[in-house]
Amino acid sequence: MEILRRFAPRNDAARNDETHVECLQLPTIILGIGEDSMEWPLKLAAVFVAGIAGLAALPAQAQLAGKYLAPRDQVVVIRAGRLFDARSGTMLTNQVVLVRGDRIADVGPGLAIPSGASVIDLSNATVMPGMIDAHVHINTGGVSEAQRTLIALANSQIDLAAGFTTVLDMDSRGGYNTVDIRDEITSGRVQGPRMQVVGQSLNPRATNYYPDIRPGRFQEGFIEDKNVNGPWLARAAVREAKLHGVDWVKIYTTQDFAGTMHMWTPDAKLINSPSLTFEEVQAIVDEAHRLGIKVACHAYGGEGMAICINAGVDAPNHLLELDQDGIRVLLEKKLPFVPTLDDLISLEKEDLEATGGRNSRIKLVEQAFRRAIAAGVPIVFGSGATSPSIPHGKQANQFAYYAKWGLTPAQALQTAYMNAAHMLNYGIEKDIGTIEKGKFADIIAVLGNPLADVTEMERVRFVMKGGMVIRNDVAGR
């Protein structure tokens, strides 16, 4: 039985149906926010079996109805003691946010409270837009496709509970279950953050950490299948990805190695073996843009990084050896920089052991980060959250690094707001990234003032997504 399949868009009757299917929601009371996602298979299997049993007992209409969408006629008022204006980077005080349905209807200091409105008192907190993480991997393991999907859904819900109301999944590590998860979240049948997804990445055959050892195949099943050799095969791979419903494609223009193997020279310099050629990347970018898809690129340095930033990609990631020539290209092409600190932090111990303490990837990205902000390159928040060593729900620790490396607290916060929203596909910045009239009511709150202590972002107490309260741990404080 295919539980997580895509359905056609629902009509208003289905939207307003009062009976809802609950079996696919994996509550954080079962899967704790701080819990290691790799230790959940038994719990997930139990929830899955219980869900199937519950599903069979529900009428067909209930099985199609979306529970996790705000009622269109709801009216909610949020009293904000402090409100972060993510567009200007300033902190406002004593604001009122009026929410109708899933959108913000108005914001201001003296708004009248409509009769019958539900009031949420956050007058002792700092209210902010929901954060955006533009580089996660929700697939973190599992021995079957169903188990992988359940773990991935749980990881997405952990991110949401931590205040990340929008995420970009940057590689499914095989298959397209992330497309189905995205669509089920959008439909309201399960709870999770807004998602844009890559599906599986596009690489040359058998020359990277995730090779395809079988000839003549692009993508099949839920394993890594790749055969991108030459511009026309590259275009064909993009078309295949589009057929599966992705929002982005991701490429690797420097090799992605396991651990530190083949990563460092004897004199502690980073090895950057190029992957796709310039012509292949150009073909991928051209075909993707023709089809309305954006292109993200994994690149560390050297020839591969030069190919990445010169060939027209939309989201260069990592860029550990970003130099002044690279910065010039980023500025000319108005490209952002997605540094993904959390995954590099997790590699530091291994890197220092491999280089005798002389070098690490986090040291390199700090230098690149400082060069980029000095030149005015926009930084986009992306964590690389994926495995137990790079846990979901903990990404906000990056803000402290951003502030330490030269951004003001306000600038650090803005990396997860308009900078990230602008980079995402479909012009979604008109809907997310700030608390403004007409945008989705994606709202979070912390108790303290993150402009005074940016680590407050690691302690989110309130989350609303699309007008629905996901958690509220502020009440009574």
Short mmCIF file of C-alpha atoms in Angstrom, two decimals:
data_model
loop_
_atom_site.label_atom_id
_atom_site.label_comp_id
_atom_site.label_asym_id
_atom_site.label_seq_id
_atom_site.Cartn_x
_atom_site.Cartn_y
_atom_site.Cartn_z
CA MET A 1 0.00 0.00 0.00
CA GLU A 2 1.57 3.24 -1.07
CA ILE A 3 0.95 5.59 1.86
CA LEU A 4 2.96 8.60 0.75
CA ARG A 5 1.74 9.10 -2.81
CA ARG A 6 0.90 12.33 -4.54
CA PHE A 7 -2.73 13.31 -5.05
CA ALA A 8 -4.32 15.89 -7.31
CA PRO A 9 -4.95 19.27 -5.64
CA ARG A 10 -7.92 19.12 -3.30
CA ASN A 11 -11.07 21.14 -3.75
CA ASP A 12 -12.55 23.39 -1.08
CA ALA A 13 -14.97 20.70 0.05
CA ALA A 14 -12.09 18.41 0.88
CA ARG A 15 -10.22 21.27 2.52
CA ASN A 16 -13.12 22.05 4.83
CA ASP A 17 -14.04 18.47 5.72
CA GLU A 18 -14.13 18.09 9.51
CA THR A 19 -12.89 14.48 9.54
CA HIS A 20 -9.15 14.11 9.10
CA VAL A 21 -6.58 11.37 8.75
CA GLU A 22 -4.02 11.47 11.53
CA CYS A 23 -1.99 8.31 10.99
CA LEU A 24 0.86 9.91 9.08
CA GLN A 25 1.65 12.58 11.64
CA LEU A 26 4.76 11.53 13.57
CA PRO A 27 4.37 13.59 16.76
CA THR A 28 7.40 15.05 18.43
CA ILE A 29 6.13 13.64 21.70
CA ILE A 30 7.10 10.24 20.25
CA LEU A 31 10.10 11.43 18.23
CA GLY A 32 11.76 13.98 20.50
CA ILE A 33 13.33 17.04 18.94
CA GLY A 34 16.76 16.25 20.30
CA GLU A 35 16.57 12.51 19.67
CA ASP A 36 19.00 10.81 17.30
CA SER A 37 17.10 10.15 14.09
CA MET A 38 19.16 7.05 13.34
CA GLU A 39 17.80 5.31 16.46
CA TRP A 40 14.15 5.49 15.45
CA PRO A 41 13.50 2.56 13.07
CA LEU A 42 11.54 0.49 15.63
CA LYS A 43 9.46 3.47 16.75
CA LEU A 44 8.82 4.47 13.17
CA ALA A 45 7.78 0.95 12.22
CA ALA A 46 5.33 0.87 15.12
CA VAL A 47 3.82 4.21 14.12
CA PHE A 48 3.61 3.03 10.51
CA VAL A 49 1.76 -0.18 11.40
CA ALA A 50 -0.61 1.66 13.72
CA GLY A 51 -1.20 4.21 11.00
CA ILE A 52 -2.19 1.58 8.46
CA ALA A 53 -4.63 0.04 10.94
CA GLY A 54 -6.17 3.43 11.66
CA LEU A 55 -6.34 4.35 8.00
CA ALA A 56 -8.36 1.27 7.13
CA ALA A 57 -11.05 2.25 9.64
CA LEU A 58 -11.60 5.74 8.21
CA PRO A 59 -14.00 6.65 5.42
CA ALA A 60 -12.51 7.43 2.02
CA GLN A 61 -13.22 11.15 2.26
CA ALA A 62 -11.36 11.35 5.59
CA GLN A 63 -8.36 9.63 4.05
CA LEU A 64 -8.12 12.38 1.45
CA ALA A 65 -8.78 15.35 3.74
CA GLY A 66 -5.93 17.58 4.87
CA LYS A 67 -5.84 18.17 8.60
CA TYR A 68 -2.71 20.29 8.84
CA LEU A 69 -4.00 23.37 7.06
CA ALA A 70 -5.39 26.37 8.89
CA PRO A 71 -9.16 26.89 8.58
CA ARG A 72 -9.78 29.55 5.96
CA ASP A 73 -12.13 31.46 8.26
CA GLN A 74 -9.91 31.49 11.34
CA VAL A 75 -8.86 34.81 12.88
CA VAL A 76 -5.83 34.84 15.17
CA VAL A 77 -4.12 37.78 16.85
CA ILE A 78 -0.54 37.60 18.13
CA ARG A 79 0.59 40.17 20.68
CA ALA A 80 4.35 40.61 20.17
CA GLY A 81 6.45 42.27 22.85
CA ARG A 82 9.27 42.47 20.34
CA LEU A 83 9.07 41.79 16.62
CA PHE A 84 12.09 41.36 14.35
CA ASP A 85 11.71 43.20 11.06
CA ALA A 86 13.69 40.81 8.88
CA ARG A 87 13.70 43.19 5.92
CA SER A 88 15.34 46.12 7.74
CA GLY A 89 17.10 44.12 10.44
CA THR A 90 15.56 46.20 13.23
CA MET A 91 13.61 45.25 16.33
CA LEU A 92 10.11 46.69 16.78
CA THR A 93 8.20 46.72 20.06
CA ASN A 94 4.58 46.22 21.10
CA GLN A 95 3.32 44.96 17.76
CA VAL A 96 0.13 43.13 16.85
CA VAL A 97 0.03 40.52 14.09
CA LEU A 98 -3.38 39.74 12.61
CA VAL A 99 -3.69 36.33 10.92
CA ARG A 100 -6.65 35.32 8.76
CA GLY A 101 -6.60 31.76 7.48
CA ASP A 102 -2.99 30.92 6.63
CA ARG A 103 -1.89 34.49 5.81
CA ILE A 104 -0.86 37.62 7.67
CA ALA A 105 -3.67 40.13 7.24
CA ASP A 106 -1.98 43.08 8.96
CA VAL A 107 0.87 44.07 11.28
CA GLY A 108 1.19 47.17 13.42
CA PRO A 109 1.42 48.66 16.91
CA GLY A 110 -2.20 49.61 17.42
CA LEU A 111 -4.36 47.17 15.50
CA ALA A 112 -7.87 46.58 16.76
CA ILE A 113 -8.57 43.00 17.77
CA PRO A 114 -11.53 41.63 15.78
CA SER A 115 -14.44 40.23 17.72
CA GLY A 116 -14.12 36.49 18.18
CA ALA A 117 -10.42 36.37 17.35
CA SER A 118 -8.16 33.93 19.17
CA VAL A 119 -5.38 35.82 20.96
CA ILE A 120 -1.87 34.45 21.45
CA ASP A 121 0.07 36.43 24.03
CA LEU A 122 3.76 36.65 23.13
CA SER A 123 4.23 39.99 24.85
CA ASN A 124 7.18 38.60 26.83
CA ALA A 125 8.89 37.16 23.76
CA THR A 126 10.58 38.11 20.50
CA VAL A 127 8.43 37.27 17.49
CA MET A 128 10.19 36.50 14.21
CA PRO A 129 9.50 34.99 10.80
CA GLY A 130 9.90 31.25 10.47
CA MET A 131 13.47 30.40 9.53
CA ILE A 132 14.62 28.93 6.21
CA ASP A 133 17.33 26.26 5.97
CA ALA A 134 18.46 26.12 2.36
CA HIS A 135 20.54 22.95 2.68
CA VAL A 136 19.25 19.88 4.52
CA HIS A 137 19.08 16.15 3.85
CA ILE A 138 16.01 14.62 5.46
CA ASN A 139 16.86 11.09 4.29
CA THR A 140 19.22 9.76 6.96
CA GLY A 141 18.97 6.01 6.73
CA GLY A 142 16.66 3.03 6.70
CA VAL A 143 16.87 -0.35 5.01
CA SER A 144 13.64 -0.13 3.02
CA GLU A 145 11.94 2.60 1.04
CA ALA A 146 9.10 2.83 3.56
CA GLN A 147 11.51 3.14 6.48
CA ARG A 148 13.57 5.78 4.69
CA THR A 149 10.42 7.78 4.01
CA LEU A 150 9.22 7.61 7.60
CA ILE A 151 12.60 8.69 8.96
CA ALA A 152 12.73 11.51 6.40
CA LEU A 153 9.28 12.74 7.41
CA ALA A 154 10.27 12.64 11.08
CA ASN A 155 13.41 14.68 10.35
CA SER A 156 11.37 17.29 8.51
CA GLN A 157 9.04 17.58 11.50
CA ILE A 158 12.00 18.02 13.85
CA ASP A 159 13.21 20.92 11.69
CA LEU A 160 9.74 22.46 11.80
CA ALA A 161 9.52 22.19 15.59
CA ALA A 162 12.91 23.93 15.83
CA GLY A 163 11.53 26.92 13.91
CA PHE A 164 12.55 26.07 10.34
CA THR A 165 9.24 26.52 8.57
CA THR A 166 10.83 26.17 5.11
CA VAL A 167 13.64 23.85 4.02
CA LEU A 168 15.41 22.96 0.79
CA ASP A 169 16.31 19.27 0.66
CA MET A 170 19.63 19.12 -1.17
CA ASP A 171 19.85 15.44 -2.19
CA SER A 172 17.64 12.50 -1.38
CA ARG A 173 20.62 10.12 -1.67
CA GLY A 174 18.54 8.17 -4.17
CA GLY A 175 14.96 8.23 -5.37
CA TYR A 176 12.15 10.76 -5.07
CA ASN A 177 10.46 10.16 -1.74
CA THR A 178 11.22 13.79 -0.89
CA VAL A 179 8.88 14.84 -3.71
CA ASP A 180 6.07 12.81 -2.16
CA ILE A 181 6.79 14.12 1.33
CA ARG A 182 6.77 17.69 0.00
CA ASP A 183 3.43 17.14 -1.72
CA GLU A 184 1.79 15.47 1.28
CA ILE A 185 2.90 18.35 3.51
CA THR A 186 1.57 20.87 1.00
CA SER A 187 -1.76 19.03 0.88
CA GLY A 188 -2.07 19.13 4.66
CA ARG A 189 -2.29 15.37 5.06
CA VAL A 190 0.90 15.35 7.13
CA GLN A 191 2.66 18.04 9.11
CA GLY A 192 6.03 19.45 8.11
CA PRO A 193 7.85 22.52 6.83
CA ARG A 194 7.39 24.01 3.41
CA MET A 195 9.77 22.13 1.15
CA GLN A 196 11.60 22.52 -2.10
CA VAL A 197 13.47 19.40 -3.17
CA VAL A 198 16.28 18.17 -5.38
CA GLY A 199 15.43 14.49 -5.53
CA GLN A 200 18.69 12.72 -6.24
CA SER A 201 21.72 14.62 -7.46
CA LEU A 202 23.21 14.40 -10.94
CA ASN A 203 26.81 13.24 -11.22
CA PRO A 204 29.09 11.41 -13.62
CA ARG A 205 28.94 7.63 -13.44
CA ALA A 206 31.30 5.89 -11.00
CA THR A 207 33.51 8.90 -10.23
CA ASN A 208 32.11 10.04 -6.90
CA TYR A 209 31.06 8.95 -3.44
CA TYR A 210 27.62 7.93 -4.74
CA PRO A 211 28.39 6.18 -8.05
CA ASP A 212 26.15 4.24 -10.42
CA ILE A 213 27.99 1.04 -11.29
CA ARG A 214 25.37 -0.12 -13.78
CA PRO A 215 25.63 1.03 -17.41
CA GLY A 216 22.89 2.79 -19.29
CA ARG A 217 20.65 3.76 -16.38
CA PHE A 218 19.76 7.17 -15.03
CA GLN A 219 17.54 6.77 -12.00
CA GLU A 220 15.70 3.77 -10.66
CA GLY A 221 14.31 2.68 -7.32
CA PHE A 222 15.56 4.45 -4.23
CA ILE A 223 19.30 3.98 -4.70
CA GLU A 224 21.84 6.31 -6.29
CA ASP A 225 21.76 5.82 -10.05
CA LYS A 226 23.79 8.19 -12.18
CA ASN A 227 25.12 8.21 -15.70
CA VAL A 228 25.80 11.82 -16.66
CA ASN A 229 28.61 11.71 -19.20
CA GLY A 230 28.39 14.38 -21.87
CA PRO A 231 26.08 17.36 -22.41
CA TRP A 232 23.23 15.43 -24.03
CA LEU A 233 23.14 12.81 -21.30
CA ALA A 234 23.21 15.69 -18.83
CA ARG A 235 20.13 17.22 -20.45
CA ALA A 236 18.39 13.84 -20.43
CA ALA A 237 19.06 13.47 -16.70
CA VAL A 238 17.52 16.89 -16.02
CA ARG A 239 14.43 15.95 -18.01
CA GLU A 240 14.12 12.73 -16.02
CA ALA A 241 14.36 14.68 -12.76
CA LYS A 242 11.70 17.12 -13.97
CA LEU A 243 9.41 14.21 -14.78
CA HIS A 244 9.59 13.19 -11.12
CA GLY A 245 8.51 16.66 -9.96
CA VAL A 246 11.64 18.21 -8.45
CA ASP A 247 12.08 21.94 -7.81
CA TRP A 248 15.87 21.88 -8.17
CA VAL A 249 18.66 19.72 -9.50
CA LYS A 250 21.95 19.42 -7.67
CA ILE A 251 25.33 18.70 -9.19
CA TYR A 252 28.79 18.02 -7.79
CA THR A 253 31.59 19.82 -9.63
CA THR A 254 34.20 18.67 -7.12
CA GLN A 255 34.16 15.10 -5.91
CA ASP A 256 32.37 14.26 -2.68
CA PHE A 257 34.51 11.81 -0.76
CA ALA A 258 33.75 9.64 2.24
CA GLY A 259 35.32 11.03 5.41
CA THR A 260 38.86 12.29 4.88
CA MET A 261 39.98 9.62 2.42
CA HIS A 262 41.67 11.24 -0.60
CA MET A 263 40.75 14.67 0.83
CA TRP A 264 44.16 16.07 1.84
CA THR A 265 47.64 16.21 0.28
CA PRO A 266 50.68 15.35 2.45
CA ASP A 267 51.24 19.09 3.01
CA ALA A 268 47.65 19.53 4.31
CA LYS A 269 46.15 21.12 1.21
CA LEU A 270 42.62 20.29 0.15
CA ILE A 271 42.33 18.02 -2.87
CA ASN A 272 39.75 19.29 -5.35
CA SER A 273 39.21 16.72 -8.09
CA PRO A 274 36.90 18.19 -10.74
CA SER A 275 33.80 16.24 -11.67
CA LEU A 276 31.45 17.48 -14.38
CA THR A 277 32.92 19.50 -17.24
CA PHE A 278 32.01 23.10 -17.99
CA GLU A 279 30.04 21.98 -21.07
CA GLU A 280 28.09 19.43 -19.03
CA VAL A 281 27.22 21.97 -16.35
CA GLN A 282 26.18 24.53 -18.96
CA ALA A 283 23.87 21.94 -20.51
CA ILE A 284 22.38 21.07 -17.12
CA VAL A 285 21.81 24.72 -16.27
CA ASP A 286 20.28 25.54 -19.65
CA GLU A 287 17.93 22.55 -19.60
CA ALA A 288 16.93 23.11 -15.99
CA HIS A 289 16.14 26.77 -16.54
CA ARG A 290 14.12 25.89 -19.66
CA LEU A 291 12.02 23.60 -17.46
CA GLY A 292 11.63 26.04 -14.55
CA ILE A 293 14.09 24.25 -12.27
CA LYS A 294 16.96 25.89 -10.40
CA VAL A 295 20.45 24.39 -10.07
CA ALA A 296 22.46 23.95 -6.89
CA CYS A 297 26.11 23.01 -6.92
CA HIS A 298 28.44 21.26 -4.47
CA ALA A 299 31.94 22.68 -4.93
CA TYR A 300 34.96 23.02 -2.65
CA GLY A 301 37.58 24.71 -4.81
CA GLY A 302 39.87 24.56 -7.81
CA GLU A 303 38.65 23.91 -11.34
CA GLY A 304 35.38 22.44 -10.10
CA MET A 305 34.50 25.56 -8.14
CA ALA A 306 35.33 27.76 -11.12
CA ILE A 307 33.04 25.66 -13.31
CA CYS A 308 30.28 25.85 -10.72
CA ILE A 309 30.18 29.62 -10.36
CA ASN A 310 30.87 30.45 -14.03
CA ALA A 311 28.38 28.11 -15.70
CA GLY A 312 25.20 29.76 -14.46
CA VAL A 313 24.15 27.76 -11.39
CA ASP A 314 21.75 29.42 -8.95
CA ALA A 315 23.06 28.22 -5.57
CA PRO A 316 26.79 27.59 -5.07
CA ASN A 317 27.32 25.58 -1.89
CA HIS A 318 30.40 25.14 0.35
CA LEU A 319 33.04 27.08 -1.69
CA LEU A 320 35.77 26.35 0.88
CA GLU A 321 38.51 27.91 -1.23
CA LEU A 322 36.59 30.93 -2.42
CA ASP A 323 39.16 33.54 -3.45
CA GLN A 324 38.98 37.07 -4.85
CA ASP A 325 38.51 35.83 -8.41
CA GLY A 326 35.59 33.70 -7.28
CA ILE A 327 34.11 36.56 -5.30
CA ARG A 328 34.27 38.76 -8.38
CA VAL A 329 32.22 36.19 -10.33
CA LEU A 330 29.66 35.86 -7.53
CA LEU A 331 29.18 39.63 -7.46
CA GLU A 332 28.97 39.92 -11.24
CA LYS A 333 26.38 37.16 -11.46
CA LYS A 334 24.58 38.27 -8.27
CA LEU A 335 25.00 34.83 -6.74
CA PRO A 336 24.69 33.98 -3.05
CA PHE A 337 27.06 31.85 -0.99
CA VAL A 338 25.67 28.88 0.99
CA PRO A 339 28.53 27.87 3.32
CA THR A 340 26.88 24.93 5.25
CA LEU A 341 28.84 25.15 8.49
CA ASP A 342 27.25 22.34 10.47
CA ASP A 343 28.46 19.55 8.20
CA LEU A 344 31.97 21.04 8.15
CA ILE A 345 32.02 21.42 11.94
CA SER A 346 31.23 17.71 12.20
CA LEU A 347 34.27 16.89 10.05
CA GLU A 348 36.80 19.00 11.97
CA LYS A 349 38.13 16.26 14.25
CA GLU A 350 38.79 13.91 11.33
CA ASP A 351 40.31 16.72 9.27
CA LEU A 352 42.70 17.72 12.05
CA GLU A 353 43.75 14.12 12.53
CA ALA A 354 44.33 13.68 8.79
CA THR A 355 46.39 16.88 8.50
CA GLY A 356 48.29 16.64 11.76
CA GLY A 357 46.35 19.62 13.11
CA ARG A 358 47.37 21.83 10.21
CA ASN A 359 44.09 22.26 8.36
CA SER A 360 40.37 21.54 8.32
CA ARG A 361 37.40 22.32 6.15
CA ILE A 362 35.83 24.53 8.80
CA LYS A 363 39.02 26.63 8.90
CA LEU A 364 38.90 27.03 5.14
CA VAL A 365 35.24 28.02 5.07
CA GLU A 366 35.81 30.61 7.80
CA GLN A 367 38.38 32.32 5.58
CA ALA A 368 36.04 32.13 2.59
CA PHE A 369 33.15 33.47 4.67
CA ARG A 370 35.14 36.46 5.88
CA ARG A 371 36.26 37.30 2.33
CA ALA A 372 32.71 37.02 1.03
CA ILE A 373 31.06 39.29 3.59
CA ALA A 374 33.85 41.85 3.26
CA ALA A 375 33.01 42.07 -0.44
CA GLY A 376 29.24 42.14 0.06
CA VAL A 377 28.37 38.65 -1.19
CA PRO A 378 24.97 37.64 0.30
CA ILE A 379 25.15 34.69 2.68
CA VAL A 380 22.30 32.17 2.65
CA PHE A 381 21.62 29.99 5.67
CA GLY A 382 22.19 26.31 4.93
CA SER A 383 23.27 23.77 7.50
CA GLY A 384 23.82 20.42 5.82
CA ALA A 385 21.73 18.79 8.57
CA THR A 386 21.48 15.08 7.88
CA SER A 387 23.08 12.46 10.12
CA PRO A 388 23.44 11.95 13.89
CA SER A 389 26.66 13.98 13.78
CA ILE A 390 24.83 16.78 11.93
CA PRO A 391 21.46 16.57 13.66
CA HIS A 392 18.20 18.03 12.49
CA GLY A 393 16.70 20.62 14.80
CA LYS A 394 20.06 21.99 15.96
CA GLN A 395 20.93 24.11 12.93
CA ALA A 396 20.47 27.48 14.62
CA ASN A 397 23.90 27.07 16.23
CA GLN A 398 25.27 28.50 12.97
CA PHE A 399 24.13 32.02 13.82
CA ALA A 400 26.79 32.26 16.54
CA TYR A 401 29.49 31.40 14.00
CA TYR A 402 28.15 33.99 11.58
CA ALA A 403 28.31 36.65 14.28
CA LYS A 404 31.78 35.53 15.37
CA TRP A 405 33.05 35.71 11.80
CA GLY A 406 31.95 39.26 11.08
CA LEU A 407 28.20 39.63 10.63
CA THR A 408 26.15 41.66 13.07
CA PRO A 409 23.46 39.65 14.90
CA ALA A 410 20.81 41.20 12.65
CA GLN A 411 22.77 40.31 9.50
CA ALA A 412 23.30 36.79 10.80
CA LEU A 413 19.55 36.37 11.27
CA GLN A 414 18.79 37.78 7.83
CA THR A 415 20.71 34.92 6.20
CA ALA A 416 17.77 32.66 7.15
CA TYR A 417 15.15 35.13 5.95
CA MET A 418 15.12 37.26 2.80
CA ASN A 419 18.56 36.08 1.64
CA ALA A 420 17.37 32.49 1.65
CA ALA A 421 13.86 33.27 0.39
CA HIS A 422 15.29 35.17 -2.58
CA MET A 423 17.44 32.18 -3.57
CA LEU A 424 14.59 29.65 -3.51
CA ASN A 425 12.56 28.80 -6.60
CA TYR A 426 9.24 30.15 -7.91
CA GLY A 427 9.61 33.65 -6.43
CA ILE A 428 8.62 32.31 -3.01
CA GLU A 429 10.12 35.40 -1.37
CA LYS A 430 6.74 37.05 -1.95
CA ASP A 431 5.24 34.54 0.50
CA ILE A 432 7.89 33.91 3.18
CA GLY A 433 10.91 35.48 4.86
CA THR A 434 9.29 38.42 6.68
CA ILE A 435 6.27 39.15 8.86
CA GLU A 436 4.37 41.35 6.42
CA LYS A 437 0.82 41.72 5.19
CA GLY A 438 -0.07 39.09 2.60
CA LYS A 439 2.65 36.60 3.46
CA PHE A 440 2.15 33.17 4.96
CA ALA A 441 1.76 33.25 8.73
CA ASP A 442 5.04 31.42 9.32
CA ILE A 443 6.01 32.81 12.71
CA ILE A 444 8.32 31.76 15.54
CA ALA A 445 9.25 33.22 18.91
CA VAL A 446 12.09 33.08 21.42
CA LEU A 447 12.05 34.37 24.99
CA GLY A 448 15.10 36.62 24.84
CA ASN A 449 16.37 39.19 22.36
CA PRO A 450 18.51 37.55 19.64
CA LEU A 451 20.02 40.90 18.70
CA ALA A 452 21.60 40.87 22.17
CA ASP A 453 22.30 37.12 22.22
CA VAL A 454 22.05 35.35 18.89
CA THR A 455 22.11 31.94 20.58
CA GLU A 456 18.48 32.61 21.54
CA MET A 457 17.71 31.17 18.09
CA GLU A 458 18.74 27.78 19.44
CA ARG A 459 15.87 27.95 21.95
CA VAL A 460 12.74 28.52 19.87
CA ARG A 461 9.63 28.38 22.06
CA PHE A 462 6.80 29.04 19.62
CA VAL A 463 6.21 27.89 16.05
CA MET A 464 3.33 28.72 13.72
CA LYS A 465 3.28 27.57 10.11
CA GLY A 466 0.59 28.85 7.78
CA GLY A 467 -1.53 30.04 10.67
CA MET A 468 -1.41 26.72 12.54
CA VAL A 469 0.35 26.59 15.90
CA ILE A 470 2.90 23.77 15.88
CA ARG A 471 4.14 24.40 19.41
CA ASN A 472 3.72 27.05 22.11
CA ASP A 473 6.06 26.85 25.08
CA VAL A 474 5.79 30.56 25.88
CA ALA A 475 2.44 30.51 27.67
CA GLY A 476 2.73 31.27 31.38
CA ARG A 477 6.30 32.52 31.20
#
